[in-house]
């Protein structure tokens, strides 16, 4: 019997050697390093994981959610356990009933799956619930206890286990479902988008490194007090936002305000304050906990809390510390003028001009136009013009010219309207 297989050329590598070379090439392609690099998404994710809050990453397929979780687990030295929610049955999360010797006395325990037992054995880990938006409503219901109480069947997951999930928007999910409101309200929702520079540098072999937030011990009591004061003060002013279930099904499957999610926002605010994270990272976290509208309102409330006391500025204008951000600086100056208007006295009026002069030394002059105009209108007939006003003559003149131009424009539009009649 003859064979049709051609003999190998002398010295040619065997099939086994070729596969070994292929494996070596794959190892080289998969070998990457990390570097410290500013990444607001990754920083927000890491802080929420440190705060032991369940996180749900939303993003289109192939955007890098799973890769980010793998890198996060490696950086934090946590074993990664991936569970594809959509291919499991409800009993895989609620437990399988096991009949013992005497069920009438001992009951019927709910046996946990192997992955939960391994997590308990390790004592720590990152539980990654993938494809959450393609899990059936029955599976989502079974996940409620896992996410909130950290219980799988009769097994309690240890405190060292963190939970992160991932989902695709319904439009791009394979046979996707909207998240049920009870399950959605248990997560901090972060929307994952790709960064061109991060992707290009990562494909070159260097990815951003996930690092735990650096909490300053001396700031912990202050951070807790600040977070409680901020959230409680805001909800006292906006009680209708304590619990607001959205009206549409799609919005119910995202972040929305409830006592549970406000508690998460308070926790994130305390962690963010203690770690001195940027406003952008804090905004991602707070909006991910309570939704865009309530989150933006809370952030605006935080800005108002950070404004300096106008009475303190009036008491010592030469050393007044004003916010650097333009909108906050103008709000602080307008608060000073409002304080003088509430209690108009010559000394306070003159001190306010000194605060404006201080603002002119340290910031843009256009922010002073509105406060200077209002402050000038507060002058009483027997109040002498302060010398400080000389330094602000240009600003006041600009305000007067602006007022005159508005009057002229209004008069002109009125005349034109009359001519058209």
GROMACS .gro file of C-alpha atoms in nm:
model
  421
    1UNK     CA    1   0.000   0.000   0.000
    2UNK     CA    2   0.141   0.333  -0.102
    3UNK     CA    3   0.114   0.662   0.086
    4UNK     CA    4   0.029   0.997  -0.077
    5UNK     CA    5   0.210   1.192   0.200
    6UNK     CA    6   0.527   1.354   0.074
    7UNK     CA    7   0.832   1.297   0.287
    8UNK     CA    8   0.953   1.600   0.489
    9UNK     CA    9   1.253   1.780   0.357
   10UNK     CA   10   1.572   1.701   0.544
   11UNK     CA   11   1.612   1.939   0.839
   12UNK     CA   12   1.252   2.071   0.822
   13UNK     CA   13   1.086   2.115   1.165
   14UNK     CA   14   0.832   1.853   1.264
   15UNK     CA   15   0.465   1.929   1.321
   16UNK     CA   16   0.518   1.926   1.698
   17UNK     CA   17   0.802   2.175   1.668
   18UNK     CA   18   0.586   2.404   1.453
   19UNK     CA   19   0.310   2.402   1.715
   20UNK     CA   20   0.566   2.481   1.985
   21UNK     CA   21   0.684   2.780   1.781
   22UNK     CA   22   0.322   2.891   1.735
   23UNK     CA   23   0.268   2.871   2.111
   24UNK     CA   24   0.586   3.073   2.168
   25UNK     CA   25   0.462   3.341   1.927
   26UNK     CA   26   0.127   3.356   2.106
   27UNK     CA   27   0.300   3.394   2.442
   28UNK     CA   28   0.500   3.686   2.307
   29UNK     CA   29   0.185   3.851   2.171
   30UNK     CA   30   0.005   3.809   2.504
   31UNK     CA   31   0.293   3.938   2.714
   32UNK     CA   32   0.215   4.297   2.810
   33UNK     CA   33   0.315   4.540   3.081
   34UNK     CA   34   0.132   4.818   3.264
   35UNK     CA   35   0.214   5.176   3.348
   36UNK     CA   36   0.063   5.444   3.571
   37UNK     CA   37  -0.154   5.653   3.343
   38UNK     CA   38  -0.448   5.888   3.411
   39UNK     CA   39  -0.766   5.700   3.324
   40UNK     CA   40  -1.088   5.836   3.474
   41UNK     CA   41  -1.292   5.525   3.387
   42UNK     CA   42  -1.043   5.288   3.546
   43UNK     CA   43  -0.999   5.513   3.850
   44UNK     CA   44  -1.376   5.527   3.904
   45UNK     CA   45  -1.405   5.150   3.870
   46UNK     CA   46  -1.119   5.086   4.112
   47UNK     CA   47  -1.258   5.325   4.373
   48UNK     CA   48  -1.604   5.165   4.357
   49UNK     CA   49  -1.445   4.821   4.396
   50UNK     CA   50  -1.244   4.946   4.694
   51UNK     CA   51  -1.569   5.080   4.845
   52UNK     CA   52  -1.714   4.726   4.813
   53UNK     CA   53  -2.004   4.841   4.596
   54UNK     CA   54  -2.132   4.623   4.310
   55UNK     CA   55  -2.040   4.783   3.977
   56UNK     CA   56  -2.206   4.732   3.639
   57UNK     CA   57  -2.004   4.819   3.330
   58UNK     CA   58  -2.213   4.915   3.027
   59UNK     CA   59  -2.051   4.913   2.686
   60UNK     CA   60  -2.071   4.790   2.331
   61UNK     CA   61  -1.934   4.443   2.251
   62UNK     CA   62  -1.557   4.432   2.209
   63UNK     CA   63  -1.502   4.764   2.388
   64UNK     CA   64  -1.263   4.608   2.642
   65UNK     CA   65  -1.480   4.552   2.951
   66UNK     CA   66  -1.356   4.198   3.012
   67UNK     CA   67  -0.994   4.296   2.950
   68UNK     CA   68  -1.026   4.582   3.200
   69UNK     CA   69  -1.166   4.343   3.464
   70UNK     CA   70  -0.887   4.092   3.403
   71UNK     CA   71  -0.624   4.362   3.440
   72UNK     CA   72  -0.797   4.500   3.750
   73UNK     CA   73  -0.800   4.159   3.920
   74UNK     CA   74  -0.429   4.113   3.843
   75UNK     CA   75  -0.338   4.458   3.973
   76UNK     CA   76  -0.534   4.411   4.296
   77UNK     CA   77  -0.405   4.056   4.345
   78UNK     CA   78  -0.758   3.913   4.347
   79UNK     CA   79  -0.843   3.578   4.185
   80UNK     CA   80  -1.090   3.639   3.903
   81UNK     CA   81  -1.402   3.421   3.884
   82UNK     CA   82  -1.604   3.476   3.567
   83UNK     CA   83  -1.965   3.361   3.554
   84UNK     CA   84  -2.161   3.408   3.230
   85UNK     CA   85  -2.503   3.493   3.372
   86UNK     CA   86  -2.692   3.425   3.050
   87UNK     CA   87  -2.589   3.055   3.030
   88UNK     CA   88  -2.689   2.971   3.389
   89UNK     CA   89  -3.015   2.866   3.547
   90UNK     CA   90  -3.170   3.045   3.847
   91UNK     CA   91  -3.072   2.749   4.068
   92UNK     CA   92  -2.705   2.818   3.987
   93UNK     CA   93  -2.738   3.134   4.200
   94UNK     CA   94  -3.016   3.048   4.444
   95UNK     CA   95  -2.874   2.700   4.511
   96UNK     CA   96  -2.981   2.343   4.433
   97UNK     CA   97  -3.201   2.170   4.693
   98UNK     CA   98  -3.025   1.870   4.848
   99UNK     CA   99  -3.237   1.630   5.046
  100UNK     CA  100  -3.062   1.507   5.361
  101UNK     CA  101  -3.126   1.217   5.600
  102UNK     CA  102  -3.415   1.383   5.782
  103UNK     CA  103  -3.555   1.678   5.583
  104UNK     CA  104  -3.849   1.716   5.822
  105UNK     CA  105  -3.606   1.805   6.102
  106UNK     CA  106  -3.302   1.943   5.924
  107UNK     CA  107  -3.482   2.104   5.630
  108UNK     CA  108  -3.360   2.099   5.271
  109UNK     CA  109  -3.034   2.297   5.230
  110UNK     CA  110  -2.960   2.482   4.907
  111UNK     CA  111  -2.625   2.362   4.779
  112UNK     CA  112  -2.407   2.632   4.616
  113UNK     CA  113  -2.230   2.585   4.280
  114UNK     CA  114  -1.859   2.505   4.256
  115UNK     CA  115  -1.749   2.860   4.170
  116UNK     CA  116  -1.902   2.994   4.492
  117UNK     CA  117  -1.732   2.722   4.700
  118UNK     CA  118  -1.396   2.809   4.543
  119UNK     CA  119  -1.445   3.178   4.623
  120UNK     CA  120  -1.514   3.095   4.988
  121UNK     CA  121  -1.211   2.870   4.996
  122UNK     CA  122  -0.990   3.150   4.859
  123UNK     CA  123  -1.132   3.401   5.107
  124UNK     CA  124  -1.116   3.682   4.851
  125UNK     CA  125  -1.173   3.737   4.483
  126UNK     CA  126  -1.335   3.938   4.207
  127UNK     CA  127  -1.667   3.785   4.099
  128UNK     CA  128  -1.732   3.892   3.740
  129UNK     CA  129  -2.093   3.846   3.627
  130UNK     CA  130  -2.073   3.881   3.251
  131UNK     CA  131  -2.349   3.925   2.991
  132UNK     CA  132  -2.597   4.044   3.253
  133UNK     CA  133  -2.831   4.204   3.000
  134UNK     CA  134  -2.887   3.870   2.823
  135UNK     CA  135  -2.984   3.689   3.143
  136UNK     CA  136  -3.352   3.600   3.165
  137UNK     CA  137  -3.575   3.775   3.420
  138UNK     CA  138  -3.575   3.457   3.632
  139UNK     CA  139  -3.195   3.456   3.646
  140UNK     CA  140  -3.193   3.828   3.725
  141UNK     CA  141  -3.430   3.762   4.015
  142UNK     CA  142  -3.198   3.491   4.147
  143UNK     CA  143  -2.905   3.733   4.129
  144UNK     CA  144  -3.070   3.984   4.363
  145UNK     CA  145  -2.954   3.803   4.675
  146UNK     CA  146  -2.608   3.739   4.534
  147UNK     CA  147  -2.547   4.107   4.459
  148UNK     CA  148  -2.701   4.257   4.774
  149UNK     CA  149  -2.651   3.997   5.047
  150UNK     CA  150  -2.353   3.814   4.891
  151UNK     CA  151  -2.528   3.480   4.943
  152UNK     CA  152  -2.526   3.193   4.695
  153UNK     CA  153  -2.771   2.931   4.812
  154UNK     CA  154  -2.692   2.873   5.179
  155UNK     CA  155  -2.332   2.991   5.135
  156UNK     CA  156  -2.220   3.336   5.251
  157UNK     CA  157  -1.944   3.487   5.035
  158UNK     CA  158  -1.655   3.628   5.243
  159UNK     CA  159  -1.606   4.007   5.282
  160UNK     CA  160  -1.299   3.988   5.060
  161UNK     CA  161  -1.511   3.916   4.751
  162UNK     CA  162  -1.597   4.212   4.526
  163UNK     CA  163  -1.865   4.199   4.257
  164UNK     CA  164  -1.844   4.354   3.911
  165UNK     CA  165  -2.085   4.285   3.625
  166UNK     CA  166  -2.086   4.376   3.257
  167UNK     CA  167  -2.369   4.425   3.011
  168UNK     CA  168  -2.430   4.537   2.655
  169UNK     CA  169  -2.704   4.786   2.571
  170UNK     CA  170  -3.020   4.606   2.466
  171UNK     CA  171  -2.984   4.719   2.105
  172UNK     CA  172  -2.646   4.545   2.073
  173UNK     CA  173  -2.704   4.251   2.307
  174UNK     CA  174  -2.776   3.904   2.172
  175UNK     CA  175  -3.141   3.842   2.264
  176UNK     CA  176  -3.111   4.107   2.533
  177UNK     CA  177  -3.345   4.201   2.816
  178UNK     CA  178  -3.386   4.523   3.007
  179UNK     CA  179  -3.246   4.497   3.359
  180UNK     CA  180  -3.515   4.464   3.624
  181UNK     CA  181  -3.543   4.777   3.845
  182UNK     CA  182  -3.460   4.591   4.172
  183UNK     CA  183  -3.138   4.451   4.022
  184UNK     CA  184  -3.039   4.775   3.847
  185UNK     CA  185  -3.080   4.971   4.171
  186UNK     CA  186  -2.820   4.752   4.343
  187UNK     CA  187  -2.535   4.856   4.107
  188UNK     CA  188  -2.316   5.157   4.043
  189UNK     CA  189  -2.349   5.199   3.666
  190UNK     CA  190  -2.037   5.298   3.473
  191UNK     CA  191  -2.046   5.348   3.096
  192UNK     CA  192  -1.731   5.211   2.933
  193UNK     CA  193  -1.598   5.379   2.621
  194UNK     CA  194  -1.270   5.328   2.443
  195UNK     CA  195  -0.988   5.580   2.454
  196UNK     CA  196  -0.790   5.591   2.129
  197UNK     CA  197  -0.455   5.652   2.298
  198UNK     CA  198  -0.513   5.379   2.557
  199UNK     CA  199  -0.608   5.125   2.287
  200UNK     CA  200  -0.314   5.210   2.062
  201UNK     CA  201  -0.062   5.202   2.346
  202UNK     CA  202  -0.218   4.885   2.485
  203UNK     CA  203  -0.195   4.704   2.151
  204UNK     CA  204   0.168   4.809   2.159
  205UNK     CA  205   0.205   4.614   2.482
  206UNK     CA  206   0.150   4.874   2.757
  207UNK     CA  207  -0.187   4.913   2.932
  208UNK     CA  208  -0.291   5.150   3.212
  209UNK     CA  209  -0.238   5.012   3.562
  210UNK     CA  210  -0.532   4.993   3.802
  211UNK     CA  211  -0.425   5.112   4.147
  212UNK     CA  212  -0.623   5.127   4.468
  213UNK     CA  213  -0.705   5.481   4.580
  214UNK     CA  214  -0.459   5.625   4.829
  215UNK     CA  215  -0.673   5.698   5.133
  216UNK     CA  216  -0.521   5.947   5.375
  217UNK     CA  217  -0.579   5.830   5.738
  218UNK     CA  218  -0.614   6.181   5.877
  219UNK     CA  219  -0.886   6.263   5.624
  220UNK     CA  220  -1.118   5.972   5.704
  221UNK     CA  221  -1.328   6.139   5.980
  222UNK     CA  222  -1.354   6.459   5.778
  223UNK     CA  223  -1.453   6.263   5.464
  224UNK     CA  224  -1.735   6.080   5.644
  225UNK     CA  225  -1.866   6.401   5.802
  226UNK     CA  226  -1.852   6.587   5.470
  227UNK     CA  227  -2.031   6.311   5.277
  228UNK     CA  228  -2.309   6.284   5.534
  229UNK     CA  229  -2.352   6.661   5.554
  230UNK     CA  230  -2.361   6.693   5.175
  231UNK     CA  231  -2.608   6.414   5.097
  232UNK     CA  232  -2.838   6.480   5.394
  233UNK     CA  233  -2.840   6.855   5.330
  234UNK     CA  234  -2.918   6.799   4.963
  235UNK     CA  235  -3.203   6.556   5.029
  236UNK     CA  236  -3.353   6.791   5.287
  237UNK     CA  237  -3.370   7.055   5.015
  238UNK     CA  238  -3.486   6.808   4.744
  239UNK     CA  239  -3.697   6.547   4.928
  240UNK     CA  240  -3.874   6.440   4.607
  241UNK     CA  241  -3.545   6.288   4.490
  242UNK     CA  242  -3.514   6.046   4.782
  243UNK     CA  243  -3.703   5.784   4.581
  244UNK     CA  244  -3.798   5.836   4.219
  245UNK     CA  245  -3.866   5.531   4.003
  246UNK     CA  246  -3.829   5.627   3.635
  247UNK     CA  247  -4.134   5.605   3.414
  248UNK     CA  248  -3.980   5.414   3.122
  249UNK     CA  249  -3.857   5.056   3.122
  250UNK     CA  250  -3.515   5.141   2.978
  251UNK     CA  251  -3.443   5.406   3.240
  252UNK     CA  252  -3.555   5.173   3.519
  253UNK     CA  253  -3.278   4.938   3.408
  254UNK     CA  254  -3.013   5.205   3.472
  255UNK     CA  255  -2.920   5.419   3.773
  256UNK     CA  256  -3.206   5.591   3.960
  257UNK     CA  257  -3.245   5.748   4.305
  258UNK     CA  258  -3.361   5.546   4.604
  259UNK     CA  259  -3.251   5.530   4.970
  260UNK     CA  260  -3.026   5.237   4.872
  261UNK     CA  261  -2.857   5.422   4.585
  262UNK     CA  262  -2.821   5.741   4.793
  263UNK     CA  263  -2.637   5.533   5.052
  264UNK     CA  264  -2.406   5.418   4.773
  265UNK     CA  265  -2.357   5.779   4.661
  266UNK     CA  266  -2.272   5.880   5.019
  267UNK     CA  267  -2.016   5.598   5.041
  268UNK     CA  268  -1.859   5.696   4.709
  269UNK     CA  269  -1.845   6.063   4.811
  270UNK     CA  270  -1.668   5.971   5.136
  271UNK     CA  271  -1.417   5.749   4.952
  272UNK     CA  272  -1.363   6.009   4.681
  273UNK     CA  273  -1.304   6.283   4.939
  274UNK     CA  274  -1.063   6.071   5.143
  275UNK     CA  275  -0.871   5.979   4.826
  276UNK     CA  276  -0.886   6.335   4.683
  277UNK     CA  277  -1.008   6.213   4.342
  278UNK     CA  278  -1.081   6.457   4.061
  279UNK     CA  279  -1.423   6.609   4.007
  280UNK     CA  280  -1.456   6.413   3.682
  281UNK     CA  281  -1.409   6.078   3.858
  282UNK     CA  282  -1.647   6.180   4.136
  283UNK     CA  283  -1.906   6.281   3.877
  284UNK     CA  284  -1.885   5.940   3.705
  285UNK     CA  285  -1.943   5.764   4.036
  286UNK     CA  286  -2.226   5.978   4.174
  287UNK     CA  287  -2.416   5.983   3.844
  288UNK     CA  288  -2.359   5.607   3.819
  289UNK     CA  289  -2.520   5.558   4.160
  290UNK     CA  290  -2.831   5.783   4.147
  291UNK     CA  291  -2.865   5.876   3.779
  292UNK     CA  292  -2.766   6.175   3.568
  293UNK     CA  293  -3.022   6.432   3.683
  294UNK     CA  294  -3.004   6.378   4.061
  295UNK     CA  295  -2.627   6.324   4.037
  296UNK     CA  296  -2.569   6.656   3.861
  297UNK     CA  297  -2.789   6.832   4.118
  298UNK     CA  298  -2.583   6.682   4.402
  299UNK     CA  299  -2.260   6.791   4.233
  300UNK     CA  300  -2.395   7.147   4.204
  301UNK     CA  301  -2.485   7.130   4.574
  302UNK     CA  302  -2.126   7.026   4.652
  303UNK     CA  303  -2.002   7.331   4.461
  304UNK     CA  304  -2.219   7.558   4.671
  305UNK     CA  305  -2.092   7.390   4.988
  306UNK     CA  306  -1.734   7.459   4.881
  307UNK     CA  307  -1.795   7.832   4.832
  308UNK     CA  308  -1.623   8.050   5.090
  309UNK     CA  309  -1.837   8.222   5.353
  310UNK     CA  310  -1.913   8.574   5.225
  311UNK     CA  311  -1.890   8.717   5.576
  312UNK     CA  312  -1.537   8.576   5.609
  313UNK     CA  313  -1.439   8.742   5.280
  314UNK     CA  314  -1.584   9.075   5.395
  315UNK     CA  315  -1.403   9.049   5.729
  316UNK     CA  316  -1.055   9.033   5.571
  317UNK     CA  317  -1.060   9.125   5.198
  318UNK     CA  318  -0.680   9.156   5.140
  319UNK     CA  319  -0.627   8.784   5.207
  320UNK     CA  320  -0.955   8.660   5.061
  321UNK     CA  321  -0.920   8.313   4.904
  322UNK     CA  322  -1.150   8.285   4.605
  323UNK     CA  323  -1.227   7.972   4.398
  324UNK     CA  324  -1.020   7.924   4.086
  325UNK     CA  325  -1.304   7.792   3.869
  326UNK     CA  326  -1.472   8.080   3.693
  327UNK     CA  327  -1.833   7.985   3.771
  328UNK     CA  328  -1.756   7.927   4.138
  329UNK     CA  329  -1.557   8.251   4.161
  330UNK     CA  330  -1.844   8.452   4.018
  331UNK     CA  331  -2.089   8.278   4.250
  332UNK     CA  332  -1.869   8.368   4.549
  333UNK     CA  333  -1.851   8.734   4.442
  334UNK     CA  334  -2.226   8.749   4.389
  335UNK     CA  335  -2.273   8.600   4.738
  336UNK     CA  336  -2.056   8.879   4.882
  337UNK     CA  337  -2.267   9.145   4.709
  338UNK     CA  338  -2.588   8.972   4.822
  339UNK     CA  339  -2.460   8.973   5.181
  340UNK     CA  340  -2.403   9.349   5.161
  341UNK     CA  341  -2.750   9.397   5.012
  342UNK     CA  342  -2.903   9.201   5.300
  343UNK     CA  343  -2.730   9.428   5.553
  344UNK     CA  344  -2.623   9.747   5.376
  345UNK     CA  345  -2.364   9.939   5.575
  346UNK     CA  346  -2.094  10.171   5.446
  347UNK     CA  347  -1.808   9.967   5.595
  348UNK     CA  348  -1.943   9.646   5.445
  349UNK     CA  349  -1.999   9.815   5.109
  350UNK     CA  350  -1.638   9.938   5.104
  351UNK     CA  351  -1.511   9.593   5.211
  352UNK     CA  352  -1.700   9.439   4.919
  353UNK     CA  353  -1.514   9.667   4.675
  354UNK     CA  354  -1.189   9.545   4.829
  355UNK     CA  355  -1.297   9.184   4.771
  356UNK     CA  356  -1.366   9.268   4.406
  357UNK     CA  357  -1.022   9.431   4.383
  358UNK     CA  358  -0.869   9.115   4.526
  359UNK     CA  359  -1.057   8.911   4.262
  360UNK     CA  360  -0.919   9.140   3.992
  361UNK     CA  361  -0.563   9.065   4.109
  362UNK     CA  362  -0.610   8.688   4.092
  363UNK     CA  363  -0.855   8.627   3.809
  364UNK     CA  364  -1.026   8.738   3.490
  365UNK     CA  365  -1.186   9.086   3.502
  366UNK     CA  366  -1.496   8.990   3.303
  367UNK     CA  367  -1.626   8.792   3.601
  368UNK     CA  368  -1.650   9.116   3.800
  369UNK     CA  369  -1.886   9.302   3.564
  370UNK     CA  370  -2.216   9.175   3.709
  371UNK     CA  371  -2.112   9.191   4.078
  372UNK     CA  372  -1.962   9.540   4.032
  373UNK     CA  373  -2.278   9.668   3.865
  374UNK     CA  374  -2.499   9.533   4.144
  375UNK     CA  375  -2.266   9.662   4.415
  376UNK     CA  376  -2.256  10.012   4.262
  377UNK     CA  377  -2.637  10.020   4.268
  378UNK     CA  378  -2.631   9.963   4.646
  379UNK     CA  379  -2.453  10.295   4.716
  380UNK     CA  380  -2.632  10.544   4.940
  381UNK     CA  381  -2.613  10.919   4.865
  382UNK     CA  382  -2.403  10.993   5.175
  383UNK     CA  383  -2.146  10.718   5.104
  384UNK     CA  384  -1.817  10.845   4.963
  385UNK     CA  385  -1.660  10.655   4.675
  386UNK     CA  386  -1.377  10.436   4.810
  387UNK     CA  387  -1.022  10.465   4.673
  388UNK     CA  388  -1.041  10.099   4.579
  389UNK     CA  389  -1.287  10.193   4.308
  390UNK     CA  390  -1.005  10.353   4.105
  391UNK     CA  391  -0.856  10.007   4.049
  392UNK     CA  392  -1.193   9.882   3.925
  393UNK     CA  393  -1.277  10.181   3.704
  394UNK     CA  394  -1.227   9.979   3.388
  395UNK     CA  395  -1.459   9.703   3.504
  396UNK     CA  396  -1.731   9.945   3.612
  397UNK     CA  397  -1.694  10.135   3.285
  398UNK     CA  398  -1.730   9.811   3.092
  399UNK     CA  399  -2.048   9.734   3.286
  400UNK     CA  400  -2.191  10.077   3.210
  401UNK     CA  401  -2.109  10.045   2.840
  402UNK     CA  402  -2.274   9.703   2.835
  403UNK     CA  403  -2.585   9.847   3.000
  404UNK     CA  404  -2.602  10.130   2.748
  405UNK     CA  405  -2.560   9.891   2.455
  406UNK     CA  406  -2.847   9.678   2.585
  407UNK     CA  407  -3.066   9.987   2.613
  408UNK     CA  408  -2.977  10.096   2.263
  409UNK     CA  409  -3.040   9.748   2.123
  410UNK     CA  410  -3.376   9.730   2.298
  411UNK     CA  411  -3.475  10.076   2.173
  412UNK     CA  412  -3.360   9.988   1.823
  413UNK     CA  413  -3.560   9.667   1.814
  414UNK     CA  414  -3.864   9.856   1.938
  415UNK     CA  415  -3.829  10.118   1.666
  416UNK     CA  416  -3.787   9.852   1.400
  417UNK     CA  417  -4.095   9.672   1.523
  418UNK     CA  418  -4.291  10.000   1.512
  419UNK     CA  419  -4.175  10.068   1.157
  420UNK     CA  420  -4.288   9.721   1.047
  421UNK     CA  421  -4.633   9.799   1.181
   0.00000   0.00000   0.00000
